[in-house]
mmCIF file of C-alpha atoms in Angstrom:
data_model
loop_
_atom_site.group_PDB
_atom_site.id
_atom_site.type_symbol
_atom_site.label_atom_id
_atom_site.label_comp_id
_atom_site.label_asym_id
_atom_site.label_seq_id
_atom_site.Cartn_x
_atom_site.Cartn_y
_atom_site.Cartn_z
ATOM 1 C CA ALA A 1 131.158 -1.056 51.577
ATOM 2 C CA LEU A 2 127.992 -2.747 52.791
ATOM 3 C CA PRO A 3 126.996 -6.016 51.125
ATOM 4 C CA ILE A 4 123.982 -5.349 48.916
ATOM 5 C CA PHE A 5 122.006 -8.179 47.318
ATOM 6 C CA THR A 6 118.478 -9.131 46.288
ATOM 7 C CA ILE A 7 116.099 -11.772 47.588
ATOM 8 C CA GLN A 8 112.956 -12.388 45.556
ATOM 9 C CA ARG A 9 113.646 -9.160 43.633
ATOM 10 C CA GLU A 10 113.785 -7.130 46.876
ATOM 11 C CA LEU A 11 116.943 -5.101 47.533
ATOM 12 C CA MET A 12 118.641 -6.076 50.793
ATOM 13 C CA VAL A 13 121.529 -4.590 52.788
ATOM 14 C CA LEU A 14 123.361 -6.591 55.416
ATOM 15 C CA PHE A 15 124.545 -4.648 58.487
ATOM 16 C CA SER A 16 127.129 -6.031 60.893
ATOM 17 C CA GLU A 17 126.608 -5.945 64.668
ATOM 18 C CA GLU A 18 129.237 -3.180 64.785
ATOM 19 C CA ASP A 19 127.356 -1.122 62.169
ATOM 20 C CA ILE A 20 124.113 -1.490 64.119
ATOM 21 C CA ALA A 21 125.800 -0.471 67.382
ATOM 22 C CA LYS A 22 127.257 2.654 65.734
ATOM 23 C CA MET A 23 123.882 3.672 64.261
ATOM 24 C CA ALA A 24 122.089 3.069 67.580
ATOM 25 C CA THR A 25 124.509 5.119 69.729
ATOM 26 C CA PRO A 26 122.747 8.511 69.258
ATOM 27 C CA PHE A 27 119.471 6.909 70.398
ATOM 28 C CA LYS A 28 120.818 5.272 73.571
ATOM 29 C CA CYS A 29 118.766 7.633 75.763
ATOM 30 C CA ALA A 30 115.828 8.347 73.490
ATOM 31 C CA LEU A 31 112.112 7.766 73.745
ATOM 32 C CA VAL A 32 109.307 7.858 71.213
ATOM 33 C CA GLY A 33 106.285 9.832 72.399
ATOM 34 C CA GLU A 34 102.894 8.845 71.019
ATOM 35 C CA PHE A 35 99.818 11.074 71.000
ATOM 36 C CA SER A 36 96.556 9.185 70.473
ATOM 37 C CA HIS A 37 94.660 12.247 69.213
ATOM 38 C CA GLY A 38 97.413 13.857 67.174
ATOM 39 C CA ARG A 39 100.447 15.843 68.220
ATOM 40 C CA PRO A 40 99.702 18.846 70.500
ATOM 41 C CA ASN A 41 101.010 22.264 69.499
ATOM 42 C CA LEU A 42 104.591 23.275 70.322
ATOM 43 C CA ASP A 43 103.667 25.524 73.266
ATOM 44 C CA THR A 44 101.664 22.765 74.952
ATOM 45 C CA ARG A 45 104.502 20.272 74.500
ATOM 46 C CA ARG A 46 107.083 22.705 75.918
ATOM 47 C CA LYS A 47 104.948 23.404 78.993
ATOM 48 C CA SER A 48 104.348 19.690 79.572
ATOM 49 C CA PHE A 49 108.029 18.762 79.321
ATOM 50 C CA LYS A 50 109.018 21.690 81.580
ATOM 51 C CA ALA A 51 106.432 20.647 84.192
ATOM 52 C CA ILE A 52 107.962 17.151 84.316
ATOM 53 C CA GLY A 53 111.227 18.736 85.503
ATOM 54 C CA PHE A 54 113.878 17.349 83.187
ATOM 55 C CA GLN A 55 117.443 18.338 84.167
ATOM 56 C CA SER A 56 118.477 19.438 80.696
ATOM 57 C CA ASP A 57 117.015 20.595 77.444
ATOM 58 C CA PHE A 58 116.606 18.143 74.614
ATOM 59 C CA SER A 59 115.625 18.269 71.004
ATOM 60 C CA LYS A 60 112.380 16.820 69.771
ATOM 61 C CA GLY A 61 112.117 15.328 66.323
ATOM 62 C CA PHE A 62 108.886 14.628 64.521
ATOM 63 C CA LEU A 63 108.425 11.101 63.229
ATOM 64 C CA ASP A 64 104.855 11.535 61.972
ATOM 65 C CA GLN A 65 101.576 13.223 63.016
ATOM 66 C CA ARG A 66 101.240 11.084 66.163
ATOM 67 C CA HIS A 67 104.851 10.418 67.197
ATOM 68 C CA ILE A 68 107.874 12.451 68.290
ATOM 69 C CA LEU A 69 111.456 11.385 68.998
ATOM 70 C CA ILE A 70 112.791 12.627 72.349
ATOM 71 C CA PRO A 71 116.592 12.183 72.577
ATOM 72 C CA PHE A 72 117.698 13.169 76.090
ATOM 73 C CA LEU A 73 121.064 14.875 76.662
ATOM 74 C CA VAL A 74 121.315 13.749 80.304
ATOM 75 C CA GLU A 75 120.923 10.042 81.084
ATOM 76 C CA GLU A 76 119.130 10.799 84.377
ATOM 77 C CA ASP A 77 116.270 12.408 82.408
ATOM 78 C CA TYR A 78 115.902 9.167 80.460
ATOM 79 C CA LEU A 79 115.930 6.943 83.530
#
């Protein structure tokens, strides 16, 4: 179990370096895309990513109205 405690009435959880490494693994080859004028529609995003020429498909997750998470399946696409 994770150590849970409070500091100045704020709930805190302490993660070990190992815990952090495990949680970070799925995001090893991920980028956050930011759109200054709001997120473009899905069709526009698909066309843009296809035009770049990535080697594999990847999922895109929405973080908020201006940001998307782009986790690449092939490390070469990330580099």
